[in-house]
Short mmCIF file of N, CA and C in Angstrom, two decimals:
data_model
loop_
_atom_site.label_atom_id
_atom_site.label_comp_id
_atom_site.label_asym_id
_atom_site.label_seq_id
_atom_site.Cartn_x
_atom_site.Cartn_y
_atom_site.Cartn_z
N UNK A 1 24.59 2.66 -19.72
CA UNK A 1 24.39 1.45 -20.48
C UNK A 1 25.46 1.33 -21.56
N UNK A 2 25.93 2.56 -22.38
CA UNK A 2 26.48 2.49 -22.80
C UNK A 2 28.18 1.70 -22.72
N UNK A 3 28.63 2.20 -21.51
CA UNK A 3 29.60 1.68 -20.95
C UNK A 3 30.03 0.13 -20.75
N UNK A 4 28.94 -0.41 -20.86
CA UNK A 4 28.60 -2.07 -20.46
C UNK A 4 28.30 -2.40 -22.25
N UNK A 5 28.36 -1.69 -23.04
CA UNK A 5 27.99 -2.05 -24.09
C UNK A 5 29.08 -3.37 -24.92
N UNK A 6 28.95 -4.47 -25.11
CA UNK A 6 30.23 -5.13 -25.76
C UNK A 6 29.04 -5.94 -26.66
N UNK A 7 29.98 -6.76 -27.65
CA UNK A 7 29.55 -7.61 -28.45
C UNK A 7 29.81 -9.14 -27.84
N UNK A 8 28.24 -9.86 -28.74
CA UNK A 8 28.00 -11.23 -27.52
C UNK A 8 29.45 -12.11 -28.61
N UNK A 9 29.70 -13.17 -27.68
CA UNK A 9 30.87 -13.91 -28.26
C UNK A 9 30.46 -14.85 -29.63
N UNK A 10 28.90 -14.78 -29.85
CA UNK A 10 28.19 -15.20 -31.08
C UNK A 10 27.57 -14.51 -31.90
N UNK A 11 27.17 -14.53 -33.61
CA UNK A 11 27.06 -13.61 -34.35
C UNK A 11 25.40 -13.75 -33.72
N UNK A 12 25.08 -12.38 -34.42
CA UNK A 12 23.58 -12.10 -33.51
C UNK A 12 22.95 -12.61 -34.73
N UNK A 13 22.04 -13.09 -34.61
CA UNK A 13 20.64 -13.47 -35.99
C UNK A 13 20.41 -12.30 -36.04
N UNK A 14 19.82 -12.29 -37.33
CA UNK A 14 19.76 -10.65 -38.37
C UNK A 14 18.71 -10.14 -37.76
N UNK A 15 18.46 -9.03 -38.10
CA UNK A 15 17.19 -8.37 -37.03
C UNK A 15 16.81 -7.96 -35.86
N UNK A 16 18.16 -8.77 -35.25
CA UNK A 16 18.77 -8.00 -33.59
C UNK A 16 19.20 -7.05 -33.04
N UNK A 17 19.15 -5.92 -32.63
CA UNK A 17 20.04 -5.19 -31.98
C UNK A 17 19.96 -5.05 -30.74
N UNK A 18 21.52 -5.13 -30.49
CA UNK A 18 21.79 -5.31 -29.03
C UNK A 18 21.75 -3.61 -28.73
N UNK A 19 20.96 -3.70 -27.35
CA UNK A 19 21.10 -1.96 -26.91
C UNK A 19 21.49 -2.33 -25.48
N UNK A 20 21.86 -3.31 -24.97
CA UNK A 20 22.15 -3.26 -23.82
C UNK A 20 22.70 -4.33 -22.55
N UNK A 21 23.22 -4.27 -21.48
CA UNK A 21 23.74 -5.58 -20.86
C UNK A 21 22.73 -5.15 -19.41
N UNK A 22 22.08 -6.53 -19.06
CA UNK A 22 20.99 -6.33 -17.78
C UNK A 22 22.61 -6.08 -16.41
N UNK A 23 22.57 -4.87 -15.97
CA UNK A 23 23.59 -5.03 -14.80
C UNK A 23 23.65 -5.57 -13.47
N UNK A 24 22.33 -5.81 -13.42
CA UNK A 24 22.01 -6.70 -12.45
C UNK A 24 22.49 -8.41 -12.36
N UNK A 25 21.90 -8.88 -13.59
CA UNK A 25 22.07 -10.06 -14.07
C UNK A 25 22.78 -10.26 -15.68
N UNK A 26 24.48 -10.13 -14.73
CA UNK A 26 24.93 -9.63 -16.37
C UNK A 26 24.94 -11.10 -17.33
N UNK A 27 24.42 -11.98 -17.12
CA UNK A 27 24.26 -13.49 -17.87
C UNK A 27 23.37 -12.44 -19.01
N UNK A 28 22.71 -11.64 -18.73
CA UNK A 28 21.41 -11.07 -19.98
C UNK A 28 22.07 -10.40 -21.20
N UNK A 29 22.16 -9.97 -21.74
CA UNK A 29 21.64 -8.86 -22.97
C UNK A 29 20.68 -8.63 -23.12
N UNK A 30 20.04 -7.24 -23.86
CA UNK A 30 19.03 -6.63 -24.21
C UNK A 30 19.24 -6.45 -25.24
N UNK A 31 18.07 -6.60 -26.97
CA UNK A 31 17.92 -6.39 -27.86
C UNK A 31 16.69 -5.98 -28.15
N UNK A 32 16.38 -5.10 -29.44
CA UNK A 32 15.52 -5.02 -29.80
C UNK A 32 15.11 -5.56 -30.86
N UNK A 33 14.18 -6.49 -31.10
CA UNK A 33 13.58 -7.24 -32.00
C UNK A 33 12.93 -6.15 -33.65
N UNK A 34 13.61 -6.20 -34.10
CA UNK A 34 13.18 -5.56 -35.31
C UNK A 34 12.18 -6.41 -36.76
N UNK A 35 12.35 -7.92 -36.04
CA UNK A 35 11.28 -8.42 -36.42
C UNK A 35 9.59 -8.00 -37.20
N UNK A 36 9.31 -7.97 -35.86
CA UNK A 36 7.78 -7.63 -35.77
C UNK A 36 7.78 -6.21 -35.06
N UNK A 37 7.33 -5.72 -35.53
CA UNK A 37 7.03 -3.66 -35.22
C UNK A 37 5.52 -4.34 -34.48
N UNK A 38 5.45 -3.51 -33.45
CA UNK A 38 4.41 -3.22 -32.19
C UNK A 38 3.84 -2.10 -32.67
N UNK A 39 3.18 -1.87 -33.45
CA UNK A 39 2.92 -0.04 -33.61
C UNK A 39 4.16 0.29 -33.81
N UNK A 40 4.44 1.35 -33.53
CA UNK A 40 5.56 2.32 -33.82
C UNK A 40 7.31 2.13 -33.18
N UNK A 41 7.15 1.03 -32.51
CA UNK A 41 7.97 0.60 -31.65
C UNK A 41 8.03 -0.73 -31.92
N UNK A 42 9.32 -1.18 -31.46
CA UNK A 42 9.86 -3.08 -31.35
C UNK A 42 10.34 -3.39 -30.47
N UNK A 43 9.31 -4.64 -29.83
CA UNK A 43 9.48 -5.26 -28.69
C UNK A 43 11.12 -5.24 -28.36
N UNK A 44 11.10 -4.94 -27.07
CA UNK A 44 12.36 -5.69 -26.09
C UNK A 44 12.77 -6.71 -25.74
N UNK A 45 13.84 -7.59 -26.21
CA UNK A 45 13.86 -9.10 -25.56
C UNK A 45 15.42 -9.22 -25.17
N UNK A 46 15.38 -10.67 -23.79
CA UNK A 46 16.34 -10.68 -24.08
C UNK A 46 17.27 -11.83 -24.08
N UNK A 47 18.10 -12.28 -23.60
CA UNK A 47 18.96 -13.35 -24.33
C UNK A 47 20.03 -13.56 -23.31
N UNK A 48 20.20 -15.28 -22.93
CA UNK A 48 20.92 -15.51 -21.99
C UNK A 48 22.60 -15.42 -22.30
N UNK A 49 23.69 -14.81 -22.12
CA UNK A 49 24.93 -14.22 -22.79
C UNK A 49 26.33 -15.97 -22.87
N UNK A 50 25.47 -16.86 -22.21
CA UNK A 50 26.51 -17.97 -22.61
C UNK A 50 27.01 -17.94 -23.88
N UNK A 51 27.99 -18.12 -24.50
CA UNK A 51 28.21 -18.14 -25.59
C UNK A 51 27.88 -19.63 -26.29
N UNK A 52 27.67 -20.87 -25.52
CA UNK A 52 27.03 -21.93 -25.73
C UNK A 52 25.83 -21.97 -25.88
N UNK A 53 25.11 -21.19 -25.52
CA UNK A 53 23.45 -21.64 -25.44
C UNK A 53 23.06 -20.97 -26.58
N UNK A 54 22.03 -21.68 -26.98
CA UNK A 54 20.73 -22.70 -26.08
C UNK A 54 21.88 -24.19 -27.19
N UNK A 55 22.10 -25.31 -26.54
CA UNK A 55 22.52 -26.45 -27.00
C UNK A 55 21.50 -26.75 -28.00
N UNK A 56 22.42 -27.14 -29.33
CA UNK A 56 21.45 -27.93 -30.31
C UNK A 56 19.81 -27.34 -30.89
N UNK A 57 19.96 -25.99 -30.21
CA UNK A 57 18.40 -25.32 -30.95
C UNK A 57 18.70 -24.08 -32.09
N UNK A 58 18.20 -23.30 -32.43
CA UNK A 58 18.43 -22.03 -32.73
C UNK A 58 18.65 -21.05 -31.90
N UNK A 59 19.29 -19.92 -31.65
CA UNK A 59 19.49 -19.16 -31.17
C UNK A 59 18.23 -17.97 -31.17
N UNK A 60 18.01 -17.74 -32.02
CA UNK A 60 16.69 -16.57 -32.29
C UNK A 60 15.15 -17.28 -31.64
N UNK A 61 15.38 -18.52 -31.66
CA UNK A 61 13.77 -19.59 -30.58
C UNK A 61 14.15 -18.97 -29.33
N UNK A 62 14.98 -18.64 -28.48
CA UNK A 62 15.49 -18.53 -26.98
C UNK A 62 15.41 -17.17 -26.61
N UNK A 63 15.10 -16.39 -27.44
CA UNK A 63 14.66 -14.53 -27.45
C UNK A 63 13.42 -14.41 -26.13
N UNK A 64 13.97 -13.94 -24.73
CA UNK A 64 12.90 -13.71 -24.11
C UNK A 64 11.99 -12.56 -24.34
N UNK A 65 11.05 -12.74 -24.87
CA UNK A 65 10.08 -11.38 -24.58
C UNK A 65 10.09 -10.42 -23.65
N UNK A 66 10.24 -8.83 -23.15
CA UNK A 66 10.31 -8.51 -22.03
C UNK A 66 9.57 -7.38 -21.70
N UNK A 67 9.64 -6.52 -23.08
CA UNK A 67 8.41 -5.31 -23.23
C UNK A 67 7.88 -4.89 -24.16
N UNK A 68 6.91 -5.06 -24.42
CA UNK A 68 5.98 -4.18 -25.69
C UNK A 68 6.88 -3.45 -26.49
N UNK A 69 7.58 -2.32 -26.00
CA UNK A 69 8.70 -1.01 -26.46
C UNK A 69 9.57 -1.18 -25.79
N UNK A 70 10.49 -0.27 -26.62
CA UNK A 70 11.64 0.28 -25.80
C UNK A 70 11.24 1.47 -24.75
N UNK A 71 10.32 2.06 -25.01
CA UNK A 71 9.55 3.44 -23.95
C UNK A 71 9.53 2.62 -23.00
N UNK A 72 8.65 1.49 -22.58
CA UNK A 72 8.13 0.72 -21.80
C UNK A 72 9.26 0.26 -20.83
N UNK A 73 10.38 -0.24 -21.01
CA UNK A 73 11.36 -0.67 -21.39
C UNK A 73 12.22 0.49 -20.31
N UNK A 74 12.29 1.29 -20.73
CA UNK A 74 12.84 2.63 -20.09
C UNK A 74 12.62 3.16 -18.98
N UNK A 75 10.63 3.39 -18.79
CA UNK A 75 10.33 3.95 -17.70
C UNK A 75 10.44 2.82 -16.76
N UNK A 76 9.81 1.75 -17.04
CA UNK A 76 9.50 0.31 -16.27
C UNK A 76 10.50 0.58 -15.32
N UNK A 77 11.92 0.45 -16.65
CA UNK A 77 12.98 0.30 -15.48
C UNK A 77 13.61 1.76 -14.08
N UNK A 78 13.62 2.71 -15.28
CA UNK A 78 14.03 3.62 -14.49
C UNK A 78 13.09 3.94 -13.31
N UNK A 79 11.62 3.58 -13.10
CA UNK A 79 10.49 3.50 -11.91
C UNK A 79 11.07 2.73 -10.92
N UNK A 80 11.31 0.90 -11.29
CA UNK A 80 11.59 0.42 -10.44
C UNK A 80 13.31 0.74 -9.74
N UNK A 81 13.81 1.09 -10.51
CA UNK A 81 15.08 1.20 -9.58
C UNK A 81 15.23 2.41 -9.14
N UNK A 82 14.42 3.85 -9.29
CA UNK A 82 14.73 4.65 -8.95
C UNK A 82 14.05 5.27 -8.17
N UNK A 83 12.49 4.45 -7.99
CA UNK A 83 11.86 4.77 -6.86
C UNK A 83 11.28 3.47 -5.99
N UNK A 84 11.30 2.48 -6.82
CA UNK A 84 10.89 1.15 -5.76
C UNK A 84 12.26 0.73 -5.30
N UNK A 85 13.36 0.15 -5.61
CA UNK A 85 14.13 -0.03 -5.04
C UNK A 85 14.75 0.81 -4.44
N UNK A 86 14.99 1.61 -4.56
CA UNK A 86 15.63 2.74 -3.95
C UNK A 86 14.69 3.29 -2.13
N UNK A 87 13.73 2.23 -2.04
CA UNK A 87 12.94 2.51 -1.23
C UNK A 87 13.97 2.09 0.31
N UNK A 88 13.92 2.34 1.18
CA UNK A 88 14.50 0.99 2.05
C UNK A 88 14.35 0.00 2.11
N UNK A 89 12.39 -0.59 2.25
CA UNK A 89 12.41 -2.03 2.42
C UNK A 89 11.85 -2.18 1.13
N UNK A 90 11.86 -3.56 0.87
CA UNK A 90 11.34 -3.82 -0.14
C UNK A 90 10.49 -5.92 -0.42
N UNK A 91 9.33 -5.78 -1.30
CA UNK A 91 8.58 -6.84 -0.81
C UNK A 91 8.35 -7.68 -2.27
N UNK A 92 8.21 -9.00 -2.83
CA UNK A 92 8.09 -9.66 -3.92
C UNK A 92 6.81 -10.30 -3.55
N UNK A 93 5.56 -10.32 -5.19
CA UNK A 93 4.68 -10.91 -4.61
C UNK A 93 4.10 -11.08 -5.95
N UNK A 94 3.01 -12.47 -6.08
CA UNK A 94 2.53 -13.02 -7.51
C UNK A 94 1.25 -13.19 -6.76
N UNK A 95 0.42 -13.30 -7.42
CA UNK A 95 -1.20 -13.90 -7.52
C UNK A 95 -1.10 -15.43 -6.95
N UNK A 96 -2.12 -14.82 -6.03
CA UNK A 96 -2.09 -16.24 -5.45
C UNK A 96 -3.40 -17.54 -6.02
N UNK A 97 -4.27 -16.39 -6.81
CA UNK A 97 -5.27 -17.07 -7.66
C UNK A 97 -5.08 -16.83 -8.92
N UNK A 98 -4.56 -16.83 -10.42
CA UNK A 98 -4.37 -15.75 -11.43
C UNK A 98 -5.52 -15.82 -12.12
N UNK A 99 -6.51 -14.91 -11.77
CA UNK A 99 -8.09 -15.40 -12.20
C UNK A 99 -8.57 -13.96 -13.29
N UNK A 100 -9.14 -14.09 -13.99
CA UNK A 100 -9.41 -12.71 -14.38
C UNK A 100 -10.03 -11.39 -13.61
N UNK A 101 -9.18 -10.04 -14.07
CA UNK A 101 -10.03 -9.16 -13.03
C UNK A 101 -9.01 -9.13 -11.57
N UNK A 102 -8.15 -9.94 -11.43
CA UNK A 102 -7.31 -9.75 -10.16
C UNK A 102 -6.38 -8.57 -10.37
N UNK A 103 -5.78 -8.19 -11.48
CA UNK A 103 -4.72 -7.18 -11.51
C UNK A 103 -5.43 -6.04 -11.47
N UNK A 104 -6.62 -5.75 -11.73
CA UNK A 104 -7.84 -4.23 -12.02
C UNK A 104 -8.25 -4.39 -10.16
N UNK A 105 -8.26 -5.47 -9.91
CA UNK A 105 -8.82 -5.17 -8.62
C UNK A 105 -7.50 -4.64 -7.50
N UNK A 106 -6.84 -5.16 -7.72
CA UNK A 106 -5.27 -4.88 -7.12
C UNK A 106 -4.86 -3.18 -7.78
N UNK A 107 -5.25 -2.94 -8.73
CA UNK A 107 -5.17 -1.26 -8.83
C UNK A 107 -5.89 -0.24 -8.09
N UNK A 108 -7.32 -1.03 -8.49
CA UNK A 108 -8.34 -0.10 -7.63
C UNK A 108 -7.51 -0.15 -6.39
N UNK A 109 -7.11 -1.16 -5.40
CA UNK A 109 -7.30 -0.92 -3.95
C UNK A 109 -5.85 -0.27 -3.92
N UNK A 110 -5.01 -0.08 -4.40
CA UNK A 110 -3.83 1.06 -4.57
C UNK A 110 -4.08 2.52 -5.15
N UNK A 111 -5.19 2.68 -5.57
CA UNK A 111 -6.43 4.27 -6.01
C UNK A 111 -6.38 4.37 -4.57
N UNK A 112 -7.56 3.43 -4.33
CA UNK A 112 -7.97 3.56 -2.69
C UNK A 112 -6.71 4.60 -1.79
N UNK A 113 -6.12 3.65 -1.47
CA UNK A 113 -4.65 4.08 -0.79
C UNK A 113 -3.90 4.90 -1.08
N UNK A 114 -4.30 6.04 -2.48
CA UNK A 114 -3.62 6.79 -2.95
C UNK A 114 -2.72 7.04 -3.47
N UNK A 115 -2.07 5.63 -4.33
CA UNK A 115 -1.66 6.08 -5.08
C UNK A 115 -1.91 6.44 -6.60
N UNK A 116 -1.34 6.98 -7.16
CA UNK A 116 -1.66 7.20 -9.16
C UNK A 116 -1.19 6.09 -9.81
N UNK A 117 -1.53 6.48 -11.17
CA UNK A 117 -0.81 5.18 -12.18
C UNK A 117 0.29 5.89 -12.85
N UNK A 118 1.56 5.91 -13.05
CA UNK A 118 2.52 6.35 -13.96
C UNK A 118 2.06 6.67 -15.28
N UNK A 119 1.27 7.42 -15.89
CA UNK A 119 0.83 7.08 -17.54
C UNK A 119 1.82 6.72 -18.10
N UNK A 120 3.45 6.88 -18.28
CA UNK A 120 3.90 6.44 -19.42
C UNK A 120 4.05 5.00 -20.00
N UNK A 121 3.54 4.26 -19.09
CA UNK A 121 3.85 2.56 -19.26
C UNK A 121 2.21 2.19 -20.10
N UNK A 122 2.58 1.76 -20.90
CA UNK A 122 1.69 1.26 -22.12
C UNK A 122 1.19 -0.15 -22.22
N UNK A 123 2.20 -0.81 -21.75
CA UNK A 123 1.79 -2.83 -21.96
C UNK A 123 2.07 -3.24 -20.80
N UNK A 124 2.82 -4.15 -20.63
CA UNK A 124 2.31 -5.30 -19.59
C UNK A 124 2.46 -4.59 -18.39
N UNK A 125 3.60 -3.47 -18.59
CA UNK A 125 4.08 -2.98 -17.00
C UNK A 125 3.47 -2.09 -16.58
N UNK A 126 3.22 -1.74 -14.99
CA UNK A 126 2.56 -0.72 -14.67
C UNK A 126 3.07 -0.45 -13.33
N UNK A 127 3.50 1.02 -12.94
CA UNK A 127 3.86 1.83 -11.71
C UNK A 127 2.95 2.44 -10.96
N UNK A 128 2.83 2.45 -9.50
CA UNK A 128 2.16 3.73 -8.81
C UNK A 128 2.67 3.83 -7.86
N UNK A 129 2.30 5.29 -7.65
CA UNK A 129 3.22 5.56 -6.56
C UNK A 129 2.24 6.61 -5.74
N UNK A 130 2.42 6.63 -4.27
CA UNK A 130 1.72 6.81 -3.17
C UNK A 130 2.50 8.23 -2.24
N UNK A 131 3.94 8.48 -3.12
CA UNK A 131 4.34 9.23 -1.50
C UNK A 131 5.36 8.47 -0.51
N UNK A 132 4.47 7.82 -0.08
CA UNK A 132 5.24 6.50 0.93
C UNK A 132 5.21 5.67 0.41
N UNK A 133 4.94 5.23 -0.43
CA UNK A 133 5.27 4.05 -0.85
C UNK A 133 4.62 3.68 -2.66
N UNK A 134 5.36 2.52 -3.23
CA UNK A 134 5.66 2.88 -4.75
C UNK A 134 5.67 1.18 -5.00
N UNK A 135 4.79 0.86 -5.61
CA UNK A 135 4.78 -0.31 -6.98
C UNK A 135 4.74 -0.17 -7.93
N UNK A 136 5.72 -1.36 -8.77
CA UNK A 136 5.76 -1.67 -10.12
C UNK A 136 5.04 -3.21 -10.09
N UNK A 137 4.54 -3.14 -11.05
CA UNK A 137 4.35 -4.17 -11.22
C UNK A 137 4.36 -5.15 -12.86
N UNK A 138 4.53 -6.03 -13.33
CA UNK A 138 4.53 -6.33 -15.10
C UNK A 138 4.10 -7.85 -14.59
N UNK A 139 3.66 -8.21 -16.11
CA UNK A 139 3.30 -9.99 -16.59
C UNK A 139 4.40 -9.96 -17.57
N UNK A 140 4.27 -10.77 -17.42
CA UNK A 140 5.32 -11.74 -18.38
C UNK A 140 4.87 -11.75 -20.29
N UNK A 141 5.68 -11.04 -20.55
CA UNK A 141 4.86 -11.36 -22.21
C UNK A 141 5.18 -13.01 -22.60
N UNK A 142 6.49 -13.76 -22.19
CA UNK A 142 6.52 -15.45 -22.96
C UNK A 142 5.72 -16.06 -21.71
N UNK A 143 5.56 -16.00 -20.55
CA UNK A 143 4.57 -17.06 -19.61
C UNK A 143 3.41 -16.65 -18.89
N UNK A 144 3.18 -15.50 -19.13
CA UNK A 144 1.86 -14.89 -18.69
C UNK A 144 2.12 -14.95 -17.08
N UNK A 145 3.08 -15.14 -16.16
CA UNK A 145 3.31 -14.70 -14.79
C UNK A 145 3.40 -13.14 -14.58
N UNK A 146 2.29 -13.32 -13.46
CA UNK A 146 2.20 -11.83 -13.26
C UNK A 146 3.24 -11.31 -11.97
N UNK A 147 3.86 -10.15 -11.34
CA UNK A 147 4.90 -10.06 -10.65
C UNK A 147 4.10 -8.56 -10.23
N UNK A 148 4.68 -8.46 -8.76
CA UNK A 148 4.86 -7.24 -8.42
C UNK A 148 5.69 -6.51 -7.03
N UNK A 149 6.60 -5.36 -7.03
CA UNK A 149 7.49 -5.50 -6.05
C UNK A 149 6.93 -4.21 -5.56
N UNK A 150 6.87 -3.88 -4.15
CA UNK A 150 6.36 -2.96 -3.19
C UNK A 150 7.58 -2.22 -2.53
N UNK A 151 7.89 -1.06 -2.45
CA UNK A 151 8.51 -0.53 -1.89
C UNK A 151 7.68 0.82 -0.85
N UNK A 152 8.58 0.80 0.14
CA UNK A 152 8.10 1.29 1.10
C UNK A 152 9.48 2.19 2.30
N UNK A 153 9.52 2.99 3.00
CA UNK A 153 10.34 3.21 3.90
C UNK A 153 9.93 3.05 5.08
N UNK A 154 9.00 3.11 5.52
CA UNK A 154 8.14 3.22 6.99
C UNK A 154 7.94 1.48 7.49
N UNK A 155 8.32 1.06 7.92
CA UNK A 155 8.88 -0.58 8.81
C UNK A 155 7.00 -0.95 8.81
N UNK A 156 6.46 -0.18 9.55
CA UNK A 156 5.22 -0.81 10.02
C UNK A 156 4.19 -0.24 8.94
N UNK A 157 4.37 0.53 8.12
CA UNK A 157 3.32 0.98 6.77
C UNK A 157 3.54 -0.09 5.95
N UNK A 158 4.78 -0.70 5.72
CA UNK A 158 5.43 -1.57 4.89
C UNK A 158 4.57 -2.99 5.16
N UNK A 159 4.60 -3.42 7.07
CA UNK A 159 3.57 -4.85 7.24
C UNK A 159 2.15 -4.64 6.92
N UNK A 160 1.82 -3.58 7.06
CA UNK A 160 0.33 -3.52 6.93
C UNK A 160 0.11 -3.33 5.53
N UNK A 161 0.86 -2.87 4.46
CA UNK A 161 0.80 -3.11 3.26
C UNK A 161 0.64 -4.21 2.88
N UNK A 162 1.95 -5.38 3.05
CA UNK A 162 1.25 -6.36 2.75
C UNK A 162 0.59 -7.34 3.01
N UNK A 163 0.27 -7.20 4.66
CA UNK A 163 -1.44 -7.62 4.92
C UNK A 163 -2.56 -7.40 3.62
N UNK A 164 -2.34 -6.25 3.74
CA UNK A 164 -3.64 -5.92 2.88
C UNK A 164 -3.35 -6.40 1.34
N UNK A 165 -2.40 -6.16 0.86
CA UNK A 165 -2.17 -6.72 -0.31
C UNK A 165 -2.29 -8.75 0.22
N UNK A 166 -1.75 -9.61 0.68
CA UNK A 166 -2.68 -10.62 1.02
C UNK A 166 -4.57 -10.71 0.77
N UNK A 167 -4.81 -9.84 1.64
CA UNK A 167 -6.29 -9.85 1.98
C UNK A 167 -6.80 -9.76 0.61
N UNK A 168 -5.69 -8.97 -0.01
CA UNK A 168 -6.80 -8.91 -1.79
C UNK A 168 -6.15 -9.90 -2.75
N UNK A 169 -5.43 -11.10 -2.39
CA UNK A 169 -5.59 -12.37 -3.31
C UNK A 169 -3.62 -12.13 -4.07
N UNK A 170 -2.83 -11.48 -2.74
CA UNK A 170 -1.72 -11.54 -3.60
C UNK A 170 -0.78 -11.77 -2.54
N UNK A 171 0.21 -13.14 -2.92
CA UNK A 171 1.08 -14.01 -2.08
C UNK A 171 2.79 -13.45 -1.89
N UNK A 172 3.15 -13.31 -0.96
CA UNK A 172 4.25 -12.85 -0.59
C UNK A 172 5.45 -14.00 -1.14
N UNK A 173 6.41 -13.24 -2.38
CA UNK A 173 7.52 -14.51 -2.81
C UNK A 173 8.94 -13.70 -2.17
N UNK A 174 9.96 -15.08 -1.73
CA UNK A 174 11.27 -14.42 -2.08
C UNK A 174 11.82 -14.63 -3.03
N UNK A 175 12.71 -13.71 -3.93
CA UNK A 175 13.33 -13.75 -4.83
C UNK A 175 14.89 -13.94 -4.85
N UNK A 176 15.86 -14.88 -5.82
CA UNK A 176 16.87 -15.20 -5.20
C UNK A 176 17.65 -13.90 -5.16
#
């Protein structure tokens, strides 16, 4: 991260620190909001890197929310890329009802199936992993969309996964 580290082409509003560039989607930066303290920790947000944007608003209104902590922040990521993506196949999928009680029920039936919960993830995000196969999943702290990506290596463990993930109220998306 370090390596990717540069300064944005605009002065940052006070209370920002930048810890990072998304490498995936290098339009991002990552800061930590020193704002408002979470407990012991300050939220993660982050910020689209145009040097124009946001037109005609404030700059500090356009702060995406992204994790509770920086811990959060850390494992979230290092889970999903180092054991869900890193999977061979891989699957995108949101609530197809977002009703209360759908994300507890969508855990239980991944207990079922064996996998655990990662303890270190604290807020919105949450990992498990099975062996054969490994979800992350997080909501959205600014829109309350809930997300979750399935990884798997086994071709036909992978369809019947998400059959069953269907059968329990959760819709298969592609992502661009």
């Amino acid at each position: 991260m370090l390596g990717h580290y540069e300064r944005p082409a605009w002065a940052l509003p006070p209370h920002f620190l930048l810890i990072g560039a998304d490498l995936d989607d290098p339009a991002f930066d990552y800061f930590l909001d020193l704002r408002r303290p979470t407990g012991e920790d300050f939220e993660v947000v982050s910020y689209p890197r145009a040097p124009d944007y946001p037109k005609g608003e404030t700059r500090a209104a356009k702060f995406y929310r992204l994790y509770a902590t920086l811990q959060d922040m850390l494992f979230a990521s290092a889970f999903a890329i180092d054991r869900v993506e890193a999977m061979k196949l891989n699957a995108h999928f949101t609530l197809a009802v977002d009703e209360p009680g759908t994300e507890e029920r969508f855990a239980d039936v991944l207990r079922q199936l064996g996998a655990t919960s990662v303890p270190e993830l604290t807020g919105h995000a949450r990992a498990y992993d099975a062996g054969d196969f490994a979800v992350h999943s997080y909501r959205s702290l600014d829109d309350g969309r809930w997300r979750a990506t399935l990884g798997c290596d086994d071709k036909r463990r992978m369809g019947h996964l998400c059959e069953l993930f269907a059968d329990h109220g959760l819709r298969q998306i592609r992502l661009p």
